[in-house]
């Protein structure tokens, strides 16, 4: 134990402070296991008061705090960078569900509660918490809120921001702001919780959140559809948005390469459609109550075929078949990981630019980096593309770095022409800081600096991120 | 013209500055024509640059700015208070629709654009802007955004905050922040636009907004339902939320007194239901596309009757019948105005407290103010009640003031016990400042003060409101 970590343990108690190298390991590695950070210690509070004390103790010792949830972020926002003055503050022990009130369509959970645990508790009460993402078995609500997490259901239910009714936050001065509330509508001026949603732990530490719930869907219809092009996928989305109204919960597009990639990760997967097509859509309708979703899906598919937008398709006949269809989407991500280090992006453009952006970026990549595989997939309704670039199998590590850097520059240049965002849902963290800074207007810099100075004047909260 | 207004006109040009008493009148009276404010002048910019110049000119002359939209607010947030150092900055001339992109489900409009004009433009393009409120023929988008307006469709589409994709704002230092964007998903850190939404013009002047659109509903089903109690209305809402899933766009409750009040204002209205009931619900389903809404409404009503929650009901057979049903809701508001000055509230509690809160508050009002009529109506799904108290017909003005004050105290005390909000949708403005201050926590006061100091350090923006 270093001197600093000993002093921290003396202030907070040994139970709350972890300073042993091996035990700290899992708090210092990122989700992809690519990158390792460094910190003086990991503080693991058991209560909101513990968090407040940890903030004060860290301040006294001149330590900066890196708040951490499930450590599943993709942009190194929770990865400490200094063995001499960063401490990780893990919220994992604050994991209670404080209240669930199905009659009020709300629940209040602590920051360390695992997303899937919150979803299960809601389901046991006949309710649904709509946030859905790959990491839901590990990520925590506090992390979801502070990164404003997205996922596959955004087109219907919005980002995490849209699902939050209230927050409890420990401020950089150690005071606790109790902004928890299950009121659906409360319009008393400036909405302070918005400051902490998506600000990646730079303005305070979220310790609990009140969340909106909706009735648990009792019907869910999933279809895999083949279309002629990404352009047609966009046209089909517009049709679905109109014809299925507010009952569509997912509309993902995938390129043909998705299937061999998924099969490389999950060899048992059998391609559900014969024939080769330029693009695929995974679509989900769902909800509770009186509308017959199976009938709606069937009629929508007929309409899409009539209009020549759907070339082939399969509707899952059971929940297990639906899971298989989704496993292509998930397997494709795993398949990419198996291909070794590669560029992952998370960009967005307006819907009408989506197909053109992807075509242009892929063409430029193909010409500049002919040996690489560029693969674009994502959430059509949100204009959100994960355009990833995979170096060919045998590429040595050093060369991979150069390729990744080059590919990112190419994509960002095309993105800039389309006035897109470098981060549709993953946030900025430490990884995207350079690109984030480049895109800022002077007035935005002024506003951000004024905010940081107002709320965290000593820059104690997650330094290196956002500001 | 005063010396100050002359100097203002010299800086900005006569065309932009109105300092004549008579012409200023409509900018100085509140929506209910109860209250008159006072200002040095009214500035009416024609462009964003004009707004920026007006901010700088006002600063040079030591004037504070009261931004004003359609002047339809209910809490005096846009009402200037000083003939010596307040200027009204009216956005009415910035009223263009800059772009509408149905293919992107978005539009960008200037702050002075009338809400109904924005809605009509969307409709002409097959799209729908869901914000819907009584004042929509006069209120302006800038005012809607800066007050985070609510209305009858909140249960489905959210408050104005949930409908905004981006903003353009003139900051208190005269700089222009261009945060317009039609990206559906953009997660680059702190979401600055949230600072200006709902902050009632105290942190900057919104000059344009990018808005989310949804497909134009092609079906709309409206029903008036009789229920045994407000408790049953809440139970029926929960059932409707589950059975009609995300296709319900309004669920308003009204007391039996609504009908005579509406008929007093609109004598031609014929009561659509025979029999007397304790509570009524006005419910609307709607949407575009393949779901048969008429069938859904029919089946839902059958289910509600089977469960004993609906005692009687009528479904509008045409759009004109639907308008008649809604005119009870609107006529009830006009009927109250006819009764002379009275207390209007806009409170919210959690859904499971709604019926108990109303019962308790009405009982205490009946016992303390036996001559008054208390009338509660509002948006069930949002837990939002307008509990208004009407003094009896002949009550003289002075006595009315005392009754209104007393009634407000009684309601706020009950509300406090139920942890409700004194402003569900109308905002704080100048009228609710005292009650707002009373409810603040010390940490909240600190955060608000820090924000104000960071963004409007000289307190030039809408003084007397929120801070």
JSON list of C-alpha atoms in Angstrom, two decimals, chain A residues 102-105 125-127 147-151 154 156-157 159 161-162 171 173 175-179 182-192 194-200 202-203 212-216 237-238 241-247 286-291 293 296 299-300 303 348-353 379 381-384 419-428 436 439 441 443-444 446-448 450-451 454-455 466-467, chain B residues 103-105 125-127 147-151 154 156-157 159 161-162 171 173 175-179 182-192 194-200 202-203 212-216 237-238 241-247 286-291 293 296 299-300 303 348-353 379 381-384 419-428 436 439 441 443-444 446-448 450-451 454-455 466-467:
[
{"chain": "A", "resi": 102, "resn": "UNK", "atom": "CA", "xyz": [-45.84, -0.27, -10.66]},
{"chain": "A", "resi": 103, "resn": "UNK", "atom": "CA", "xyz": [-48.96, 1.76, -9.88]},
{"chain": "A", "resi": 104, "resn": "UNK", "atom": "CA", "xyz": [-46.92, 4.92, -10.47]},
{"chain": "A", "resi": 105, "resn": "UNK", "atom": "CA", "xyz": [-45.00, 3.50, -13.45]},
{"chain": "A", "resi": 125, "resn": "UNK", "atom": "CA", "xyz": [-43.91, -6.38, -11.17]},
{"chain": "A", "resi": 126, "resn": "UNK", "atom": "CA", "xyz": [-45.47, -6.49, -14.62]},
{"chain": "A", "resi": 127, "resn": "UNK", "atom": "CA", "xyz": [-43.46, -3.51, -15.78]},
{"chain": "A", "resi": 147, "resn": "UNK", "atom": "CA", "xyz": [-23.16, 8.28, -20.01]},
{"chain": "A", "resi": 148, "resn": "UNK", "atom": "CA", "xyz": [-26.75, 8.71, -21.26]},
{"chain": "A", "resi": 149, "resn": "UNK", "atom": "CA", "xyz": [-26.62, 5.18, -22.68]},
{"chain": "A", "resi": 150, "resn": "UNK", "atom": "CA", "xyz": [-28.47, 4.35, -25.90]},
{"chain": "A", "resi": 151, "resn": "UNK", "atom": "CA", "xyz": [-29.04, 0.83, -27.23]},
{"chain": "A", "resi": 154, "resn": "UNK", "atom": "CA", "xyz": [-33.92, 4.26, -28.51]},
{"chain": "A", "resi": 156, "resn": "UNK", "atom": "CA", "xyz": [-39.15, 4.10, -29.42]},
{"chain": "A", "resi": 157, "resn": "UNK", "atom": "CA", "xyz": [-38.25, 4.94, -25.83]},
{"chain": "A", "resi": 159, "resn": "UNK", "atom": "CA", "xyz": [-31.95, 7.55, -24.65]},
{"chain": "A", "resi": 161, "resn": "UNK", "atom": "CA", "xyz": [-32.02, 10.75, -20.46]},
{"chain": "A", "resi": 162, "resn": "UNK", "atom": "CA", "xyz": [-35.61, 10.23, -21.52]},
{"chain": "A", "resi": 171, "resn": "UNK", "atom": "CA", "xyz": [-21.56, 17.01, -5.58]},
{"chain": "A", "resi": 173, "resn": "UNK", "atom": "CA", "xyz": [-18.00, 19.65, -2.58]},
{"chain": "A", "resi": 175, "resn": "UNK", "atom": "CA", "xyz": [-22.81, 17.69, -0.40]},
{"chain": "A", "resi": 176, "resn": "UNK", "atom": "CA", "xyz": [-25.71, 15.46, -1.35]},
{"chain": "A", "resi": 177, "resn": "UNK", "atom": "CA", "xyz": [-28.35, 16.79, -3.72]},
{"chain": "A", "resi": 178, "resn": "UNK", "atom": "CA", "xyz": [-31.58, 14.85, -3.37]},
{"chain": "A", "resi": 179, "resn": "UNK", "atom": "CA", "xyz": [-33.33, 15.28, -6.67]},
{"chain": "A", "resi": 182, "resn": "UNK", "atom": "CA", "xyz": [-41.31, 9.94, -9.17]},
{"chain": "A", "resi": 183, "resn": "UNK", "atom": "CA", "xyz": [-43.49, 12.81, -10.38]},
{"chain": "A", "resi": 184, "resn": "UNK", "atom": "CA", "xyz": [-44.15, 12.40, -14.08]},
{"chain": "A", "resi": 185, "resn": "UNK", "atom": "CA", "xyz": [-44.42, 16.12, -14.60]},
{"chain": "A", "resi": 186, "resn": "UNK", "atom": "CA", "xyz": [-42.59, 18.75, -12.60]},
{"chain": "A", "resi": 187, "resn": "UNK", "atom": "CA", "xyz": [-41.76, 22.02, -14.29]},
{"chain": "A", "resi": 188, "resn": "UNK", "atom": "CA", "xyz": [-40.10, 24.06, -11.57]},
{"chain": "A", "resi": 189, "resn": "UNK", "atom": "CA", "xyz": [-37.56, 25.94, -13.68]},
{"chain": "A", "resi": 190, "resn": "UNK", "atom": "CA", "xyz": [-34.05, 24.77, -14.55]},
{"chain": "A", "resi": 191, "resn": "UNK", "atom": "CA", "xyz": [-33.99, 20.98, -14.62]},
{"chain": "A", "resi": 192, "resn": "UNK", "atom": "CA", "xyz": [-30.83, 20.34, -12.60]},
{"chain": "A", "resi": 194, "resn": "UNK", "atom": "CA", "xyz": [-29.97, 17.26, -16.88]},
{"chain": "A", "resi": 195, "resn": "UNK", "atom": "CA", "xyz": [-26.56, 18.57, -15.84]},
{"chain": "A", "resi": 196, "resn": "UNK", "atom": "CA", "xyz": [-25.54, 15.15, -14.53]},
{"chain": "A", "resi": 197, "resn": "UNK", "atom": "CA", "xyz": [-27.09, 12.98, -17.24]},
{"chain": "A", "resi": 198, "resn": "UNK", "atom": "CA", "xyz": [-24.50, 12.32, -19.91]},
{"chain": "A", "resi": 199, "resn": "UNK", "atom": "CA", "xyz": [-21.78, 14.39, -18.26]},
{"chain": "A", "resi": 200, "resn": "UNK", "atom": "CA", "xyz": [-19.76, 11.24, -17.58]},
{"chain": "A", "resi": 202, "resn": "UNK", "atom": "CA", "xyz": [-17.39, 15.19, -14.46]},
{"chain": "A", "resi": 203, "resn": "UNK", "atom": "CA", "xyz": [-19.86, 17.26, -12.43]},
{"chain": "A", "resi": 212, "resn": "UNK", "atom": "CA", "xyz": [-39.82, 5.69, -15.79]},
{"chain": "A", "resi": 213, "resn": "UNK", "atom": "CA", "xyz": [-41.44, 2.32, -16.38]},
{"chain": "A", "resi": 214, "resn": "UNK", "atom": "CA", "xyz": [-43.95, 1.25, -18.99]},
{"chain": "A", "resi": 215, "resn": "UNK", "atom": "CA", "xyz": [-46.24, -1.80, -18.97]},
{"chain": "A", "resi": 216, "resn": "UNK", "atom": "CA", "xyz": [-44.41, -5.05, -19.68]},
{"chain": "A", "resi": 237, "resn": "UNK", "atom": "CA", "xyz": [-37.87, 2.32, -41.84]},
{"chain": "A", "resi": 238, "resn": "UNK", "atom": "CA", "xyz": [-39.88, 5.38, -42.85]},
{"chain": "A", "resi": 241, "resn": "UNK", "atom": "CA", "xyz": [-42.51, 4.30, -38.60]},
{"chain": "A", "resi": 242, "resn": "UNK", "atom": "CA", "xyz": [-45.75, 5.37, -40.25]},
{"chain": "A", "resi": 243, "resn": "UNK", "atom": "CA", "xyz": [-47.54, 2.04, -40.61]},
{"chain": "A", "resi": 244, "resn": "UNK", "atom": "CA", "xyz": [-46.60, 0.57, -37.23]},
{"chain": "A", "resi": 245, "resn": "UNK", "atom": "CA", "xyz": [-46.91, 3.94, -35.52]},
{"chain": "A", "resi": 246, "resn": "UNK", "atom": "CA", "xyz": [-45.44, 3.87, -32.00]},
{"chain": "A", "resi": 247, "resn": "UNK", "atom": "CA", "xyz": [-45.31, 0.09, -31.67]},
{"chain": "A", "resi": 286, "resn": "UNK", "atom": "CA", "xyz": [-44.02, -5.17, -29.33]},
{"chain": "A", "resi": 287, "resn": "UNK", "atom": "CA", "xyz": [-46.29, -4.08, -26.60]},
{"chain": "A", "resi": 288, "resn": "UNK", "atom": "CA", "xyz": [-48.96, -4.99, -24.15]},
{"chain": "A", "resi": 289, "resn": "UNK", "atom": "CA", "xyz": [-52.66, -5.22, -24.58]},
{"chain": "A", "resi": 290, "resn": "UNK", "atom": "CA", "xyz": [-55.29, -5.40, -27.24]},
{"chain": "A", "resi": 291, "resn": "UNK", "atom": "CA", "xyz": [-53.38, -4.77, -30.47]},
{"chain": "A", "resi": 293, "resn": "UNK", "atom": "CA", "xyz": [-48.85, -7.58, -33.00]},
{"chain": "A", "resi": 296, "resn": "UNK", "atom": "CA", "xyz": [-49.60, -6.14, -37.54]},
{"chain": "A", "resi": 299, "resn": "UNK", "atom": "CA", "xyz": [-49.62, -7.02, -42.69]},
{"chain": "A", "resi": 300, "resn": "UNK", "atom": "CA", "xyz": [-46.61, -4.72, -42.59]},
{"chain": "A", "resi": 303, "resn": "UNK", "atom": "CA", "xyz": [-47.14, -4.06, -47.58]},
{"chain": "A", "resi": 348, "resn": "UNK", "atom": "CA", "xyz": [-24.67, 9.47, -36.46]},
{"chain": "A", "resi": 349, "resn": "UNK", "atom": "CA", "xyz": [-25.96, 11.46, -39.40]},
{"chain": "A", "resi": 350, "resn": "UNK", "atom": "CA", "xyz": [-29.44, 12.57, -40.35]},
{"chain": "A", "resi": 351, "resn": "UNK", "atom": "CA", "xyz": [-31.61, 9.78, -41.71]},
{"chain": "A", "resi": 352, "resn": "UNK", "atom": "CA", "xyz": [-31.60, 11.11, -45.27]},
{"chain": "A", "resi": 353, "resn": "UNK", "atom": "CA", "xyz": [-27.79, 11.12, -45.29]},
{"chain": "A", "resi": 379, "resn": "UNK", "atom": "CA", "xyz": [-29.83, 1.70, -35.57]},
{"chain": "A", "resi": 381, "resn": "UNK", "atom": "CA", "xyz": [-34.17, 5.09, -36.87]},
{"chain": "A", "resi": 382, "resn": "UNK", "atom": "CA", "xyz": [-31.53, 7.05, -34.96]},
{"chain": "A", "resi": 383, "resn": "UNK", "atom": "CA", "xyz": [-29.23, 7.56, -37.97]},
{"chain": "A", "resi": 384, "resn": "UNK", "atom": "CA", "xyz": [-26.66, 5.74, -35.86]},
{"chain": "A", "resi": 419, "resn": "UNK", "atom": "CA", "xyz": [-22.43, 17.30, -40.23]},
{"chain": "A", "resi": 420, "resn": "UNK", "atom": "CA", "xyz": [-22.58, 14.09, -38.25]},
{"chain": "A", "resi": 421, "resn": "UNK", "atom": "CA", "xyz": [-21.68, 13.31, -34.65]},
{"chain": "A", "resi": 422, "resn": "UNK", "atom": "CA", "xyz": [-18.54, 11.38, -33.64]},
{"chain": "A", "resi": 423, "resn": "UNK", "atom": "CA", "xyz": [-20.51, 9.93, -30.77]},
{"chain": "A", "resi": 424, "resn": "UNK", "atom": "CA", "xyz": [-24.10, 8.88, -31.25]},
{"chain": "A", "resi": 425, "resn": "UNK", "atom": "CA", "xyz": [-24.40, 6.90, -28.04]},
{"chain": "A", "resi": 426, "resn": "UNK", "atom": "CA", "xyz": [-21.05, 5.85, -26.53]},
{"chain": "A", "resi": 427, "resn": "UNK", "atom": "CA", "xyz": [-20.04, 9.26, -25.17]},
{"chain": "A", "resi": 428, "resn": "UNK", "atom": "CA", "xyz": [-16.63, 10.93, -25.27]},
{"chain": "A", "resi": 436, "resn": "UNK", "atom": "CA", "xyz": [-14.42, 16.11, -29.49]},
{"chain": "A", "resi": 439, "resn": "UNK", "atom": "CA", "xyz": [-15.52, 19.86, -33.27]},
{"chain": "A", "resi": 441, "resn": "UNK", "atom": "CA", "xyz": [-17.43, 25.99, -31.30]},
{"chain": "A", "resi": 443, "resn": "UNK", "atom": "CA", "xyz": [-19.20, 29.60, -27.55]},
{"chain": "A", "resi": 444, "resn": "UNK", "atom": "CA", "xyz": [-19.58, 25.95, -26.60]},
{"chain": "A", "resi": 446, "resn": "UNK", "atom": "CA", "xyz": [-17.04, 29.04, -23.06]},
{"chain": "A", "resi": 447, "resn": "UNK", "atom": "CA", "xyz": [-20.28, 27.51, -21.81]},
{"chain": "A", "resi": 448, "resn": "UNK", "atom": "CA", "xyz": [-18.62, 24.23, -20.87]},
{"chain": "A", "resi": 450, "resn": "UNK", "atom": "CA", "xyz": [-18.21, 28.18, -17.17]},
{"chain": "A", "resi": 451, "resn": "UNK", "atom": "CA", "xyz": [-20.23, 25.13, -16.12]},
{"chain": "A", "resi": 454, "resn": "UNK", "atom": "CA", "xyz": [-19.32, 26.65, -11.42]},
{"chain": "A", "resi": 455, "resn": "UNK", "atom": "CA", "xyz": [-19.81, 23.09, -10.21]},
{"chain": "A", "resi": 466, "resn": "UNK", "atom": "CA", "xyz": [-15.10, 16.21, -21.51]},
{"chain": "A", "resi": 467, "resn": "UNK", "atom": "CA", "xyz": [-13.50, 19.39, -20.17]},
{"chain": "B", "resi": 103, "resn": "UNK", "atom": "CA", "xyz": [-37.71, 12.42, -44.44]},
{"chain": "B", "resi": 104, "resn": "UNK", "atom": "CA", "xyz": [-35.65, 13.16, -41.32]},
{"chain": "B", "resi": 105, "resn": "UNK", "atom": "CA", "xyz": [-38.69, 13.52, -39.03]},
{"chain": "B", "resi": 125, "resn": "UNK", "atom": "CA", "xyz": [-45.82, 17.66, -45.06]},
{"chain": "B", "resi": 126, "resn": "UNK", "atom": "CA", "xyz": [-47.58, 14.60, -43.66]},
{"chain": "B", "resi": 127, "resn": "UNK", "atom": "CA", "xyz": [-45.97, 15.06, -40.26]},
{"chain": "B", "resi": 147, "resn": "UNK", "atom": "CA", "xyz": [-41.03, 27.31, -20.43]},
{"chain": "B", "resi": 148, "resn": "UNK", "atom": "CA", "xyz": [-40.90, 23.60, -21.31]},
{"chain": "B", "resi": 149, "resn": "UNK", "atom": "CA", "xyz": [-44.61, 23.70, -22.09]},
{"chain": "B", "resi": 150, "resn": "UNK", "atom": "CA", "xyz": [-46.83, 20.69, -21.39]},
{"chain": "B", "resi": 151, "resn": "UNK", "atom": "CA", "xyz": [-50.40, 20.26, -22.62]},
{"chain": "B", "resi": 154, "resn": "UNK", "atom": "CA", "xyz": [-47.62, 14.82, -22.63]},
{"chain": "B", "resi": 156, "resn": "UNK", "atom": "CA", "xyz": [-47.58, 10.02, -24.96]},
{"chain": "B", "resi": 157, "resn": "UNK", "atom": "CA", "xyz": [-45.04, 12.46, -26.41]},
{"chain": "B", "resi": 159, "resn": "UNK", "atom": "CA", "xyz": [-43.04, 17.77, -22.45]},
{"chain": "B", "resi": 161, "resn": "UNK", "atom": "CA", "xyz": [-38.10, 19.19, -23.64]},
{"chain": "B", "resi": 162, "resn": "UNK", "atom": "CA", "xyz": [-38.66, 15.76, -25.14]},
{"chain": "B", "resi": 171, "resn": "UNK", "atom": "CA", "xyz": [-26.18, 34.26, -24.66]},
{"chain": "B", "resi": 173, "resn": "UNK", "atom": "CA", "xyz": [-22.81, 38.23, -23.36]},
{"chain": "B", "resi": 175, "resn": "UNK", "atom": "CA", "xyz": [-22.65, 35.74, -28.43]},
{"chain": "B", "resi": 176, "resn": "UNK", "atom": "CA", "xyz": [-24.65, 33.31, -30.52]},
{"chain": "B", "resi": 177, "resn": "UNK", "atom": "CA", "xyz": [-24.49, 29.62, -29.69]},
{"chain": "B", "resi": 178, "resn": "UNK", "atom": "CA", "xyz": [-25.50, 27.52, -32.66]},
{"chain": "B", "resi": 179, "resn": "UNK", "atom": "CA", "xyz": [-26.71, 24.27, -31.19]},
{"chain": "B", "resi": 182, "resn": "UNK", "atom": "CA", "xyz": [-31.50, 17.45, -36.58]},
{"chain": "B", "resi": 183, "resn": "UNK", "atom": "CA", "xyz": [-29.48, 14.43, -35.48]},
{"chain": "B", "resi": 184, "resn": "UNK", "atom": "CA", "xyz": [-31.76, 12.05, -33.58]},
{"chain": "B", "resi": 185, "resn": "UNK", "atom": "CA", "xyz": [-28.90, 10.79, -31.45]},
{"chain": "B", "resi": 186, "resn": "UNK", "atom": "CA", "xyz": [-25.87, 12.80, -30.45]},
{"chain": "B", "resi": 187, "resn": "UNK", "atom": "CA", "xyz": [-24.17, 11.94, -27.19]},
{"chain": "B", "resi": 188, "resn": "UNK", "atom": "CA", "xyz": [-21.21, 14.28, -27.05]},
{"chain": "B", "resi": 189, "resn": "UNK", "atom": "CA", "xyz": [-21.10, 14.93, -23.34]},
{"chain": "B", "resi": 190, "resn": "UNK", "atom": "CA", "xyz": [-23.00, 17.63, -21.45]},
{"chain": "B", "resi": 191, "resn": "UNK", "atom": "CA", "xyz": [-26.19, 18.44, -23.32]},
{"chain": "B", "resi": 192, "resn": "UNK", "atom": "CA", "xyz": [-26.04, 22.23, -23.27]},
{"chain": "B", "resi": 194, "resn": "UNK", "atom": "CA", "xyz": [-31.02, 21.38, -21.55]},
{"chain": "B", "resi": 195, "resn": "UNK", "atom": "CA", "xyz": [-29.81, 24.50, -19.72]},
{"chain": "B", "resi": 196, "resn": "UNK", "atom": "CA", "xyz": [-32.06, 26.73, -21.80]},
{"chain": "B", "resi": 197, "resn": "UNK", "atom": "CA", "xyz": [-35.14, 24.50, -21.97]},
{"chain": "B", "resi": 198, "resn": "UNK", "atom": "CA", "xyz": [-37.44, 25.42, -19.12]},
{"chain": "B", "resi": 199, "resn": "UNK", "atom": "CA", "xyz": [-35.18, 28.10, -17.67]},
{"chain": "B", "resi": 200, "resn": "UNK", "atom": "CA", "xyz": [-37.69, 30.79, -18.66]},
{"chain": "B", "resi": 202, "resn": "UNK", "atom": "CA", "xyz": [-33.03, 33.54, -17.42]},
{"chain": "B", "resi": 203, "resn": "UNK", "atom": "CA", "xyz": [-29.89, 32.09, -19.05]},
{"chain": "B", "resi": 212, "resn": "UNK", "atom": "CA", "xyz": [-38.78, 16.16, -33.56]},
{"chain": "B", "resi": 213, "resn": "UNK", "atom": "CA", "xyz": [-41.70, 15.21, -35.78]},
{"chain": "B", "resi": 214, "resn": "UNK", "atom": "CA", "xyz": [-43.71, 12.00, -35.95]},
{"chain": "B", "resi": 215, "resn": "UNK", "atom": "CA", "xyz": [-45.93, 10.75, -38.77]},
{"chain": "B", "resi": 216, "resn": "UNK", "atom": "CA", "xyz": [-49.26, 12.59, -38.99]},
{"chain": "B", "resi": 237, "resn": "UNK", "atom": "CA", "xyz": [-55.93, 5.09, -16.91]},
{"chain": "B", "resi": 238, "resn": "UNK", "atom": "CA", "xyz": [-53.68, 2.25, -15.75]},
{"chain": "B", "resi": 241, "resn": "UNK", "atom": "CA", "xyz": [-51.94, 2.49, -20.55]},
{"chain": "B", "resi": 242, "resn": "UNK", "atom": "CA", "xyz": [-51.54, -1.28, -20.65]},
{"chain": "B", "resi": 243, "resn": "UNK", "atom": "CA", "xyz": [-54.27, -2.27, -23.10]},
{"chain": "B", "resi": 244, "resn": "UNK", "atom": "CA", "xyz": [-53.80, 0.56, -25.60]},
{"chain": "B", "resi": 245, "resn": "UNK", "atom": "CA", "xyz": [-50.06, 0.48, -25.16]},
{"chain": "B", "resi": 246, "resn": "UNK", "atom": "CA", "xyz": [-48.38, 3.54, -26.74]},
{"chain": "B", "resi": 247, "resn": "UNK", "atom": "CA", "xyz": [-51.35, 4.59, -28.85]},
{"chain": "B", "resi": 286, "resn": "UNK", "atom": "CA", "xyz": [-54.63, 7.97, -32.41]},
{"chain": "B", "resi": 287, "resn": "UNK", "atom": "CA", "xyz": [-51.93, 7.26, -34.89]},
{"chain": "B", "resi": 288, "resn": "UNK", "atom": "CA", "xyz": [-51.03, 6.50, -38.43]},
{"chain": "B", "resi": 289, "resn": "UNK", "atom": "CA", "xyz": [-51.00, 3.23, -40.28]},
{"chain": "B", "resi": 290, "resn": "UNK", "atom": "CA", "xyz": [-52.26, -0.28, -40.00]},
{"chain": "B", "resi": 291, "resn": "UNK", "atom": "CA", "xyz": [-53.73, -0.49, -36.51]},
{"chain": "B", "resi": 293, "resn": "UNK", "atom": "CA", "xyz": [-58.00, 2.58, -33.83]},
{"chain": "B", "resi": 296, "resn": "UNK", "atom": "CA", "xyz": [-59.16, -0.68, -30.46]},
{"chain": "B", "resi": 299, "resn": "UNK", "atom": "CA", "xyz": [-62.67, -3.19, -27.49]},
{"chain": "B", "resi": 300, "resn": "UNK", "atom": "CA", "xyz": [-61.10, -1.10, -24.77]},
{"chain": "B", "resi": 303, "resn": "UNK", "atom": "CA", "xyz": [-63.16, -4.23, -21.39]},
{"chain": "B", "resi": 348, "resn": "UNK", "atom": "CA", "xyz": [-48.75, 17.36, -9.66]},
{"chain": "B", "resi": 349, "resn": "UNK", "atom": "CA", "xyz": [-48.52, 14.35, -7.39]},
{"chain": "B", "resi": 350, "resn": "UNK", "atom": "CA", "xyz": [-47.68, 10.75, -8.07]},
{"chain": "B", "resi": 351, "resn": "UNK", "atom": "CA", "xyz": [-50.45, 8.81, -9.78]},
{"chain": "B", "resi": 352, "resn": "UNK", "atom": "CA", "xyz": [-51.28, 6.72, -6.71]},
{"chain": "B", "resi": 353, "resn": "UNK", "atom": "CA", "xyz": [-51.76, 9.87, -4.64]},
{"chain": "B", "resi": 379, "resn": "UNK", "atom": "CA", "xyz": [-54.08, 15.13, -17.05]},
{"chain": "B", "resi": 381, "resn": "UNK", "atom": "CA", "xyz": [-51.41, 10.15, -16.79]},
{"chain": "B", "resi": 382, "resn": "UNK", "atom": "CA", "xyz": [-49.10, 12.91, -15.62]},
{"chain": "B", "resi": 383, "resn": "UNK", "atom": "CA", "xyz": [-50.58, 13.17, -12.12]},
{"chain": "B", "resi": 384, "resn": "UNK", "atom": "CA", "xyz": [-51.28, 16.78, -13.06]},
{"chain": "B", "resi": 419, "resn": "UNK", "atom": "CA", "xyz": [-44.57, 15.63, -1.93]},
{"chain": "B", "resi": 420, "resn": "UNK", "atom": "CA", "xyz": [-46.14, 17.20, -4.96]},
{"chain": "B", "resi": 421, "resn": "UNK", "atom": "CA", "xyz": [-44.95, 19.96, -7.26]},
{"chain": "B", "resi": 422, "resn": "UNK", "atom": "CA", "xyz": [-46.41, 23.49, -7.24]},
{"chain": "B", "resi": 423, "resn": "UNK", "atom": "CA", "xyz": [-45.82, 23.64, -10.97]},
{"chain": "B", "resi": 424, "resn": "UNK", "atom": "CA", "xyz": [-46.49, 20.62, -13.12]},
{"chain": "B", "resi": 425, "resn": "UNK", "atom": "CA", "xyz": [-46.38, 22.44, -16.44]},
{"chain": "B", "resi": 426, "resn": "UNK", "atom": "CA", "xyz": [-46.86, 26.22, -16.17]},
{"chain": "B", "resi": 427, "resn": "UNK", "atom": "CA", "xyz": [-43.43, 27.05, -14.79]},
{"chain": "B", "resi": 428, "resn": "UNK", "atom": "CA", "xyz": [-42.50, 29.49, -12.02]},
{"chain": "B", "resi": 436, "resn": "UNK", "atom": "CA", "xyz": [-40.76, 28.07, -5.34]},
{"chain": "B", "resi": 439, "resn": "UNK", "atom": "CA", "xyz": [-39.53, 24.44, -1.49]},
{"chain": "B", "resi": 441, "resn": "UNK", "atom": "CA", "xyz": [-33.12, 22.60, -0.67]},
{"chain": "B", "resi": 443, "resn": "UNK", "atom": "CA", "xyz": [-27.87, 22.28, -2.28]},
{"chain": "B", "resi": 444, "resn": "UNK", "atom": "CA", "xyz": [-30.35, 23.22, -4.98]},
{"chain": "B", "resi": 446, "resn": "UNK", "atom": "CA", "xyz": [-26.18, 26.53, -4.37]},
{"chain": "B", "resi": 447, "resn": "UNK", "atom": "CA", "xyz": [-26.37, 24.79, -7.75]},
{"chain": "B", "resi": 448, "resn": "UNK", "atom": "CA", "xyz": [-28.80, 27.34, -9.16]},
{"chain": "B", "resi": 450, "resn": "UNK", "atom": "CA", "xyz": [-23.57, 28.76, -9.38]},
{"chain": "B", "resi": 451, "resn": "UNK", "atom": "CA", "xyz": [-25.29, 28.25, -12.74]},
{"chain": "B", "resi": 454, "resn": "UNK", "atom": "CA", "xyz": [-21.60, 31.12, -14.60]},
{"chain": "B", "resi": 455, "resn": "UNK", "atom": "CA", "xyz": [-23.85, 32.07, -17.49]},
{"chain": "B", "resi": 466, "resn": "UNK", "atom": "CA", "xyz": [-36.28, 31.57, -10.96]},
{"chain": "B", "resi": 467, "resn": "UNK", "atom": "CA", "xyz": [-33.10, 32.96, -9.38]}
]
